[in-house]
Amino acid sequence: MSEFKIPKNVSLIISRLNDNGYRADIVGGCVRDIILSKEPDDFDITTSAKPEETERIFSDFKLLKNGIKHGTVTVIIDKEPYEITTYRFDGEYTDNRHPDRVMFTSNIDDDLSRRDFTVNAIAYNPKDKITDLYGGREDIQKRIIRAVGDPVSRFSEDALRIFRAIRFASVLDFKIDAGTGKALFEKKESLLGVSAERLYTEWKKLISGKGAYRILREYSEIVAVVIPELVNLVLPDEGSFDKASGELRELSLFALSTDLPKDAFVTFSERLKTDSLHKKRGGIILDNLSFPLSTYREIYSRLIAVGEYDILFDIIKLKI
């Protein structure tokens, strides 16, 4: 396991909270990444201090309070934002998306109990070291995604966690625990109630992940709930797939799995609200994919005419 090296400003935040009588930890993905010897993208900081106490302690810094309802105060240090969130536990979930209410607590154990997967339920601070109540470090060592507590309950609270589970398994190239995997299939239809934007964010990461090929093969039924156009999923050669970009991987699935690839891709793009450039590029590539490579000069001329000649190279890559 890597040594826990915390950036200077994160250490400053933890020290200030400690000096004022409060506990503070880094938690979640940043801890997981450090254990995996990866550089975290950002650091989530959680504390026993209530939001108003955090405001007082950091009153000499610029503060953003748009997340204060959920216990988050953002402190700007050296022009960088740092989110500090009060330990909390959630009330009931009646919409399969958000807790009806959030309750603050001074106990880190309560906060960790509400998290989605064991690998994301680990906290660390220099004084108390690692707090790992659910075997997250062991699951990281075994390369397993496992829900915290009862997986059916976790997925009933927030259905997006179903797609997040296979996204994490793809990105980290982990396997999914048997009990958690069973619950994924049991609750998969709940994904129909999740917003398009949230699903697409997870899909982009999933399709680009190191373990994407295996996850698509093993969890195609779950992918089909989100992307029904791929209900008859056909995968390309694994070696070629692994070398391709996320975009070309995605397009290969539509090319192989649907009768009208361009139409299916456009329908998918509009439903999941992808950006317009992504929809346009993908549509042009799939529309020209059926032409033999011997006609590339003709295709090139047509693409130049509409200012899209760079797409020719992706057409050729995808065809190969």
PDB file of C-alpha atoms in Angstrom, residues 8-245:
ATOM      1  CA  LYS A   8      -0.351  20.788   1.705  1.00  0.00           C
ATOM      2  CA  ASN A   9      -3.727  22.540   1.545  1.00  0.00           C
ATOM      3  CA  VAL A  10      -5.633  19.378   2.478  1.00  0.00           C
ATOM      4  CA  SER A  11      -3.323  18.970   5.488  1.00  0.00           C
ATOM      5  CA  LEU A  12      -3.957  22.599   6.401  1.00  0.00           C
ATOM      6  CA  ILE A  13      -7.720  22.009   6.390  1.00  0.00           C
ATOM      7  CA  ILE A  14      -7.487  18.875   8.522  1.00  0.00           C
ATOM      8  CA  SER A  15      -5.099  20.565  10.975  1.00  0.00           C
ATOM      9  CA  ARG A  16      -7.359  23.606  11.385  1.00  0.00           C
ATOM     10  CA  LEU A  17     -10.372  21.453  12.099  1.00  0.00           C
ATOM     11  CA  ASN A  18      -8.335  19.382  14.580  1.00  0.00           C
ATOM     12  CA  ASP A  19      -7.049  22.516  16.312  1.00  0.00           C
ATOM     13  CA  ASN A  20     -10.647  23.607  16.823  1.00  0.00           C
ATOM     14  CA  GLY A  21     -11.606  20.309  18.428  1.00  0.00           C
ATOM     15  CA  TYR A  22     -13.060  18.471  15.435  1.00  0.00           C
ATOM     16  CA  ARG A  23     -12.090  15.316  13.620  1.00  0.00           C
ATOM     17  CA  ALA A  24     -11.507  15.453   9.853  1.00  0.00           C
ATOM     18  CA  ASP A  25     -10.659  12.778   7.285  1.00  0.00           C
ATOM     19  CA  ILE A  26     -10.104  12.328   3.601  1.00  0.00           C
ATOM     20  CA  VAL A  27     -12.590   9.750   2.371  1.00  0.00           C
ATOM     21  CA  GLY A  28     -13.828   7.795  -0.613  1.00  0.00           C
ATOM     22  CA  GLY A  29     -12.186   7.676  -4.013  1.00  0.00           C
ATOM     23  CA  CYS A  30      -9.053   9.568  -3.034  1.00  0.00           C
ATOM     24  CA  VAL A  31      -8.261   7.032  -0.305  1.00  0.00           C
ATOM     25  CA  ARG A  32      -8.992   4.155  -2.674  1.00  0.00           C
ATOM     26  CA  ASP A  33      -6.701   5.648  -5.315  1.00  0.00           C
ATOM     27  CA  ILE A  34      -3.833   6.166  -2.868  1.00  0.00           C
ATOM     28  CA  ILE A  35      -4.100   2.526  -1.789  1.00  0.00           C
ATOM     29  CA  LEU A  36      -3.970   1.598  -5.481  1.00  0.00           C
ATOM     30  CA  SER A  37      -0.842   3.786  -5.905  1.00  0.00           C
ATOM     31  CA  LYS A  38      -2.757   6.200  -8.151  1.00  0.00           C
ATOM     32  CA  GLU A  39      -2.752   9.985  -8.019  1.00  0.00           C
ATOM     33  CA  PRO A  40      -6.210  11.129  -6.832  1.00  0.00           C
ATOM     34  CA  ASP A  41      -8.066  13.586  -9.054  1.00  0.00           C
ATOM     35  CA  ASP A  42      -9.336  15.414  -5.977  1.00  0.00           C
ATOM     36  CA  PHE A  43      -9.689  15.019  -2.239  1.00  0.00           C
ATOM     37  CA  ASP A  44     -13.015  14.712  -0.437  1.00  0.00           C
ATOM     38  CA  ILE A  45     -12.749  15.965   3.128  1.00  0.00           C
ATOM     39  CA  THR A  46     -15.304  15.049   5.770  1.00  0.00           C
ATOM     40  CA  THR A  47     -15.526  16.281   9.335  1.00  0.00           C
ATOM     41  CA  SER A  48     -17.401  16.163  12.630  1.00  0.00           C
ATOM     42  CA  ALA A  49     -17.769  19.960  12.474  1.00  0.00           C
ATOM     43  CA  LYS A  50     -21.226  21.226  11.499  1.00  0.00           C
ATOM     44  CA  PRO A  51     -21.379  23.457   8.409  1.00  0.00           C
ATOM     45  CA  GLU A  52     -21.704  26.656  10.428  1.00  0.00           C
ATOM     46  CA  GLU A  53     -18.662  25.640  12.482  1.00  0.00           C
ATOM     47  CA  THR A  54     -16.688  24.983   9.295  1.00  0.00           C
ATOM     48  CA  GLU A  55     -17.696  28.445   8.066  1.00  0.00           C
ATOM     49  CA  ARG A  56     -16.423  30.023  11.271  1.00  0.00           C
ATOM     50  CA  ILE A  57     -13.123  28.142  11.239  1.00  0.00           C
ATOM     51  CA  PHE A  58     -12.384  29.155   7.636  1.00  0.00           C
ATOM     52  CA  SER A  59     -13.937  32.633   7.721  1.00  0.00           C
ATOM     53  CA  ASP A  60     -10.626  34.165   6.599  1.00  0.00           C
ATOM     54  CA  PHE A  61     -10.922  32.324   3.251  1.00  0.00           C
ATOM     55  CA  LYS A  62     -13.378  32.747   0.420  1.00  0.00           C
ATOM     56  CA  LEU A  63     -16.243  30.291   0.949  1.00  0.00           C
ATOM     57  CA  LEU A  64     -18.860  28.832  -1.386  1.00  0.00           C
ATOM     58  CA  LYS A  65     -22.040  27.706   0.357  1.00  0.00           C
ATOM     59  CA  ASN A  66     -24.177  26.315  -2.464  1.00  0.00           C
ATOM     60  CA  GLY A  67     -23.897  22.805  -1.000  1.00  0.00           C
ATOM     61  CA  ILE A  68     -24.516  23.787   2.596  1.00  0.00           C
ATOM     62  CA  LYS A  69     -27.992  22.187   2.661  1.00  0.00           C
ATOM     63  CA  HIS A  70     -26.240  18.824   2.337  1.00  0.00           C
ATOM     64  CA  GLY A  71     -23.480  19.769   4.752  1.00  0.00           C
ATOM     65  CA  THR A  72     -20.835  20.924   2.275  1.00  0.00           C
ATOM     66  CA  VAL A  73     -18.831  24.122   2.560  1.00  0.00           C
ATOM     67  CA  THR A  74     -16.299  24.800  -0.194  1.00  0.00           C
ATOM     68  CA  VAL A  75     -13.121  26.591   0.872  1.00  0.00           C
ATOM     69  CA  ILE A  76     -11.013  28.367  -1.753  1.00  0.00           C
ATOM     70  CA  ILE A  77      -7.287  28.109  -1.012  1.00  0.00           C
ATOM     71  CA  ASP A  78      -4.708  29.287  -3.564  1.00  0.00           C
ATOM     72  CA  LYS A  79      -7.563  29.577  -6.078  1.00  0.00           C
ATOM     73  CA  GLU A  80      -8.392  25.867  -5.672  1.00  0.00           C
ATOM     74  CA  PRO A  81     -11.750  24.661  -4.257  1.00  0.00           C
ATOM     75  CA  TYR A  82     -11.829  22.136  -1.417  1.00  0.00           C
ATOM     76  CA  GLU A  83     -15.146  20.641  -0.350  1.00  0.00           C
ATOM     77  CA  ILE A  84     -15.573  19.988   3.372  1.00  0.00           C
ATOM     78  CA  THR A  85     -18.646  17.948   4.249  1.00  0.00           C
ATOM     79  CA  THR A  86     -20.042  17.212   7.689  1.00  0.00           C
ATOM     80  CA  TYR A  87     -20.334  13.546   8.659  1.00  0.00           C
ATOM     81  CA  ARG A  88     -23.894  12.570   7.860  1.00  0.00           C
ATOM     82  CA  PHE A  89     -26.338   9.744   7.494  1.00  0.00           C
ATOM     83  CA  ASP A  90     -29.312   9.616   5.193  1.00  0.00           C
ATOM     84  CA  GLY A  91     -33.011   9.351   5.853  1.00  0.00           C
ATOM     85  CA  GLU A  92     -35.332   7.204   3.762  1.00  0.00           C
ATOM     86  CA  TYR A  93     -35.144   7.189  -0.024  1.00  0.00           C
ATOM     87  CA  THR A  94     -38.626   7.358  -1.549  1.00  0.00           C
ATOM     88  CA  ASP A  95     -37.617   8.319  -5.101  1.00  0.00           C
ATOM     89  CA  ASN A  96     -34.755   5.834  -5.656  1.00  0.00           C
ATOM     90  CA  ARG A  97     -32.463   8.829  -6.119  1.00  0.00           C
ATOM     91  CA  HIS A  98     -32.080  11.146  -3.127  1.00  0.00           C
ATOM     92  CA  PRO A  99     -32.583  10.766   0.624  1.00  0.00           C
ATOM     93  CA  ASP A 100     -35.703  12.532   1.894  1.00  0.00           C
ATOM     94  CA  ARG A 101     -33.497  14.253   4.438  1.00  0.00           C
ATOM     95  CA  VAL A 102     -29.873  14.359   5.503  1.00  0.00           C
ATOM     96  CA  MET A 103     -28.934  14.253   9.190  1.00  0.00           C
ATOM     97  CA  PHE A 104     -25.583  15.397  10.504  1.00  0.00           C
ATOM     98  CA  THR A 105     -23.573  13.321  12.938  1.00  0.00           C
ATOM     99  CA  SER A 106     -20.288  13.644  14.793  1.00  0.00           C
ATOM    100  CA  ASN A 107     -19.429   9.970  14.203  1.00  0.00           C
ATOM    101  CA  ILE A 108     -17.362   8.908  11.197  1.00  0.00           C
ATOM    102  CA  ASP A 109     -18.817   5.388  11.495  1.00  0.00           C
ATOM    103  CA  ASP A 110     -22.296   6.709  10.633  1.00  0.00           C
ATOM    104  CA  ASP A 111     -20.906   8.490   7.592  1.00  0.00           C
ATOM    105  CA  LEU A 112     -19.101   5.431   6.240  1.00  0.00           C
ATOM    106  CA  SER A 113     -22.184   3.238   6.704  1.00  0.00           C
ATOM    107  CA  ARG A 114     -24.127   5.224   4.063  1.00  0.00           C
ATOM    108  CA  ARG A 115     -21.550   4.842   1.288  1.00  0.00           C
ATOM    109  CA  ASP A 116     -22.078   2.700  -1.794  1.00  0.00           C
ATOM    110  CA  PHE A 117     -19.166   0.250  -2.045  1.00  0.00           C
ATOM    111  CA  THR A 118     -16.565  -0.952   0.419  1.00  0.00           C
ATOM    112  CA  VAL A 119     -13.698   0.388  -1.709  1.00  0.00           C
ATOM    113  CA  ASN A 120     -15.236   3.864  -1.348  1.00  0.00           C
ATOM    114  CA  ALA A 121     -15.970   3.553   2.372  1.00  0.00           C
ATOM    115  CA  ILE A 122     -12.452   4.063   3.718  1.00  0.00           C
ATOM    116  CA  ALA A 123     -11.344   7.192   5.601  1.00  0.00           C
ATOM    117  CA  TYR A 124      -7.895   8.405   6.593  1.00  0.00           C
ATOM    118  CA  ASN A 125      -6.349  11.141   8.683  1.00  0.00           C
ATOM    119  CA  PRO A 126      -2.792  11.488  10.024  1.00  0.00           C
ATOM    120  CA  LYS A 127      -3.862  11.055  13.666  1.00  0.00           C
ATOM    121  CA  ASP A 128      -6.341   8.159  13.511  1.00  0.00           C
ATOM    122  CA  LYS A 129      -4.844   6.621  10.355  1.00  0.00           C
ATOM    123  CA  ILE A 130      -7.190   4.381   8.356  1.00  0.00           C
ATOM    124  CA  THR A 131     -10.805   3.793   9.335  1.00  0.00           C
ATOM    125  CA  ASP A 132     -12.066   0.805   7.357  1.00  0.00           C
ATOM    126  CA  LEU A 133     -15.214  -0.730   8.848  1.00  0.00           C
ATOM    127  CA  TYR A 134     -16.316  -2.813   5.863  1.00  0.00           C
ATOM    128  CA  GLY A 135     -13.178  -4.507   4.595  1.00  0.00           C
ATOM    129  CA  GLY A 136     -12.496  -2.048   1.798  1.00  0.00           C
ATOM    130  CA  ARG A 137      -8.732  -2.540   1.836  1.00  0.00           C
ATOM    131  CA  GLU A 138      -9.131  -6.308   1.567  1.00  0.00           C
ATOM    132  CA  ASP A 139     -11.564  -5.876  -1.320  1.00  0.00           C
ATOM    133  CA  ILE A 140      -9.086  -3.564  -3.062  1.00  0.00           C
ATOM    134  CA  GLN A 141      -6.385  -6.194  -2.580  1.00  0.00           C
ATOM    135  CA  LYS A 142      -8.716  -8.877  -3.987  1.00  0.00           C
ATOM    136  CA  ARG A 143      -9.897  -6.464  -6.717  1.00  0.00           C
ATOM    137  CA  ILE A 144     -13.579  -6.788  -5.834  1.00  0.00           C
ATOM    138  CA  ILE A 145     -16.514  -4.356  -5.960  1.00  0.00           C
ATOM    139  CA  ARG A 146     -18.854  -5.115  -3.065  1.00  0.00           C
ATOM    140  CA  ALA A 147     -21.748  -3.102  -1.690  1.00  0.00           C
ATOM    141  CA  VAL A 148     -21.631  -1.741   1.850  1.00  0.00           C
ATOM    142  CA  GLY A 149     -24.185  -3.768   3.802  1.00  0.00           C
ATOM    143  CA  ASP A 150     -27.155  -5.294   1.990  1.00  0.00           C
ATOM    144  CA  PRO A 151     -26.745  -4.665  -1.762  1.00  0.00           C
ATOM    145  CA  VAL A 152     -30.488  -4.730  -2.514  1.00  0.00           C
ATOM    146  CA  SER A 153     -31.008  -1.976   0.060  1.00  0.00           C
ATOM    147  CA  ARG A 154     -28.098   0.038  -1.364  1.00  0.00           C
ATOM    148  CA  PHE A 155     -29.489  -0.169  -4.890  1.00  0.00           C
ATOM    149  CA  SER A 156     -33.037   0.550  -3.705  1.00  0.00           C
ATOM    150  CA  GLU A 157     -31.790   3.788  -2.122  1.00  0.00           C
ATOM    151  CA  ASP A 158     -30.145   5.064  -5.295  1.00  0.00           C
ATOM    152  CA  ALA A 159     -30.605   3.083  -8.505  1.00  0.00           C
ATOM    153  CA  LEU A 160     -27.657   4.805 -10.166  1.00  0.00           C
ATOM    154  CA  ARG A 161     -25.429   2.696  -7.928  1.00  0.00           C
ATOM    155  CA  ILE A 162     -26.316  -0.270 -10.146  1.00  0.00           C
ATOM    156  CA  PHE A 163     -24.601   1.370 -13.101  1.00  0.00           C
ATOM    157  CA  ARG A 164     -21.844   2.787 -10.892  1.00  0.00           C
ATOM    158  CA  ALA A 165     -20.985  -0.760  -9.780  1.00  0.00           C
ATOM    159  CA  ILE A 166     -20.253  -1.926 -13.315  1.00  0.00           C
ATOM    160  CA  ARG A 167     -18.551   1.385 -14.109  1.00  0.00           C
ATOM    161  CA  PHE A 168     -16.142   0.960 -11.179  1.00  0.00           C
ATOM    162  CA  ALA A 169     -15.550  -2.665 -12.173  1.00  0.00           C
ATOM    163  CA  SER A 170     -14.701  -1.516 -15.699  1.00  0.00           C
ATOM    164  CA  VAL A 171     -12.489   1.431 -14.787  1.00  0.00           C
ATOM    165  CA  LEU A 172     -10.634  -0.379 -11.992  1.00  0.00           C
ATOM    166  CA  ASP A 173     -10.730  -3.731 -13.821  1.00  0.00           C
ATOM    167  CA  PHE A 174     -12.206  -5.354 -10.688  1.00  0.00           C
ATOM    168  CA  LYS A 175     -14.664  -8.221 -10.441  1.00  0.00           C
ATOM    169  CA  ILE A 176     -18.046  -7.811  -8.767  1.00  0.00           C
ATOM    170  CA  ASP A 177     -18.820  -9.723  -5.581  1.00  0.00           C
ATOM    171  CA  ALA A 178     -21.354 -12.529  -6.131  1.00  0.00           C
ATOM    172  CA  GLY A 179     -23.995 -11.133  -3.763  1.00  0.00           C
ATOM    173  CA  THR A 180     -23.627  -7.644  -5.182  1.00  0.00           C
ATOM    174  CA  GLY A 181     -23.799  -9.021  -8.733  1.00  0.00           C
ATOM    175  CA  LYS A 182     -27.012 -10.920  -7.983  1.00  0.00           C
ATOM    176  CA  ALA A 183     -28.589  -7.730  -6.638  1.00  0.00           C
ATOM    177  CA  LEU A 184     -27.516  -5.817  -9.762  1.00  0.00           C
ATOM    178  CA  PHE A 185     -29.600  -8.107 -11.961  1.00  0.00           C
ATOM    179  CA  GLU A 186     -32.473  -8.189  -9.483  1.00  0.00           C
ATOM    180  CA  LYS A 187     -32.752  -4.384  -9.364  1.00  0.00           C
ATOM    181  CA  LYS A 188     -31.676  -3.527 -12.932  1.00  0.00           C
ATOM    182  CA  GLU A 189     -35.085  -2.217 -14.039  1.00  0.00           C
ATOM    183  CA  SER A 190     -34.745   0.541 -11.414  1.00  0.00           C
ATOM    184  CA  LEU A 191     -32.283   2.200 -13.789  1.00  0.00           C
ATOM    185  CA  LEU A 192     -35.250   3.283 -15.924  1.00  0.00           C
ATOM    186  CA  GLY A 193     -36.000   5.942 -13.320  1.00  0.00           C
ATOM    187  CA  VAL A 194     -32.509   7.482 -13.314  1.00  0.00           C
ATOM    188  CA  SER A 195     -31.864  10.725 -15.186  1.00  0.00           C
ATOM    189  CA  ALA A 196     -30.234  10.536 -18.602  1.00  0.00           C
ATOM    190  CA  GLU A 197     -27.399  12.871 -17.614  1.00  0.00           C
ATOM    191  CA  ARG A 198     -26.352  10.728 -14.663  1.00  0.00           C
ATOM    192  CA  LEU A 199     -26.451   7.544 -16.713  1.00  0.00           C
ATOM    193  CA  TYR A 200     -24.426   8.998 -19.563  1.00  0.00           C
ATOM    194  CA  THR A 201     -21.728  10.240 -17.173  1.00  0.00           C
ATOM    195  CA  GLU A 202     -21.284   6.671 -15.914  1.00  0.00           C
ATOM    196  CA  TRP A 203     -21.476   5.161 -19.419  1.00  0.00           C
ATOM    197  CA  LYS A 204     -18.646   7.357 -20.746  1.00  0.00           C
ATOM    198  CA  LYS A 205     -16.372   6.134 -17.977  1.00  0.00           C
ATOM    199  CA  LEU A 206     -17.513   2.523 -18.289  1.00  0.00           C
ATOM    200  CA  ILE A 207     -16.909   2.239 -22.037  1.00  0.00           C
ATOM    201  CA  SER A 208     -13.401   3.706 -21.653  1.00  0.00           C
ATOM    202  CA  GLY A 209     -12.420   1.451 -18.753  1.00  0.00           C
ATOM    203  CA  LYS A 210      -9.624  -1.084 -18.768  1.00  0.00           C
ATOM    204  CA  GLY A 211     -12.070  -3.904 -18.020  1.00  0.00           C
ATOM    205  CA  ALA A 212     -14.865  -2.686 -20.312  1.00  0.00           C
ATOM    206  CA  TYR A 213     -14.850  -5.730 -22.629  1.00  0.00           C
ATOM    207  CA  ARG A 214     -15.350  -8.192 -19.779  1.00  0.00           C
ATOM    208  CA  ILE A 215     -17.990  -6.033 -18.084  1.00  0.00           C
ATOM    209  CA  LEU A 216     -19.959  -5.617 -21.326  1.00  0.00           C
ATOM    210  CA  ARG A 217     -19.869  -9.378 -21.831  1.00  0.00           C
ATOM    211  CA  GLU A 218     -20.885 -10.275 -18.283  1.00  0.00           C
ATOM    212  CA  TYR A 219     -23.393  -7.477 -17.628  1.00  0.00           C
ATOM    213  CA  SER A 220     -24.926  -6.925 -21.068  1.00  0.00           C
ATOM    214  CA  GLU A 221     -28.448  -7.281 -19.605  1.00  0.00           C
ATOM    215  CA  ILE A 222     -27.836  -4.272 -17.372  1.00  0.00           C
ATOM    216  CA  VAL A 223     -26.336  -2.224 -20.205  1.00  0.00           C
ATOM    217  CA  ALA A 224     -29.414  -3.060 -22.308  1.00  0.00           C
ATOM    218  CA  VAL A 225     -31.706  -1.459 -19.715  1.00  0.00           C
ATOM    219  CA  VAL A 226     -29.866   1.834 -20.184  1.00  0.00           C
ATOM    220  CA  ILE A 227     -29.149   1.376 -23.911  1.00  0.00           C
ATOM    221  CA  PRO A 228     -31.942  -0.841 -25.333  1.00  0.00           C
ATOM    222  CA  GLU A 229     -30.451  -0.433 -28.809  1.00  0.00           C
ATOM    223  CA  LEU A 230     -27.722  -2.825 -27.628  1.00  0.00           C
ATOM    224  CA  VAL A 231     -30.090  -5.526 -26.371  1.00  0.00           C
ATOM    225  CA  ASN A 232     -28.578  -7.952 -28.930  1.00  0.00           C
ATOM    226  CA  LEU A 233     -25.032  -7.001 -28.029  1.00  0.00           C
ATOM    227  CA  VAL A 234     -22.257  -8.274 -30.302  1.00  0.00           C
ATOM    228  CA  LEU A 235     -18.681  -7.569 -29.241  1.00  0.00           C
ATOM    229  CA  PRO A 236     -15.754  -7.114 -31.645  1.00  0.00           C
ATOM    230  CA  ASP A 237     -12.367  -8.779 -31.306  1.00  0.00           C
ATOM    231  CA  GLU A 238     -11.175  -8.216 -27.745  1.00  0.00           C
ATOM    232  CA  GLY A 239      -7.632  -7.179 -28.665  1.00  0.00           C
ATOM    233  CA  SER A 240      -8.819  -4.540 -31.132  1.00  0.00           C
ATOM    234  CA  PHE A 241     -11.449  -3.308 -28.684  1.00  0.00           C
ATOM    235  CA  ASP A 242      -8.925  -2.863 -25.876  1.00  0.00           C
ATOM    236  CA  LYS A 243      -6.667  -0.728 -28.081  1.00  0.00           C
ATOM    237  CA  ALA A 244      -9.468   1.568 -29.279  1.00  0.00           C
ATOM    238  CA  SER A 245     -10.626   4.863 -27.792  1.00  0.00           C
TER     239      SER A 245
END
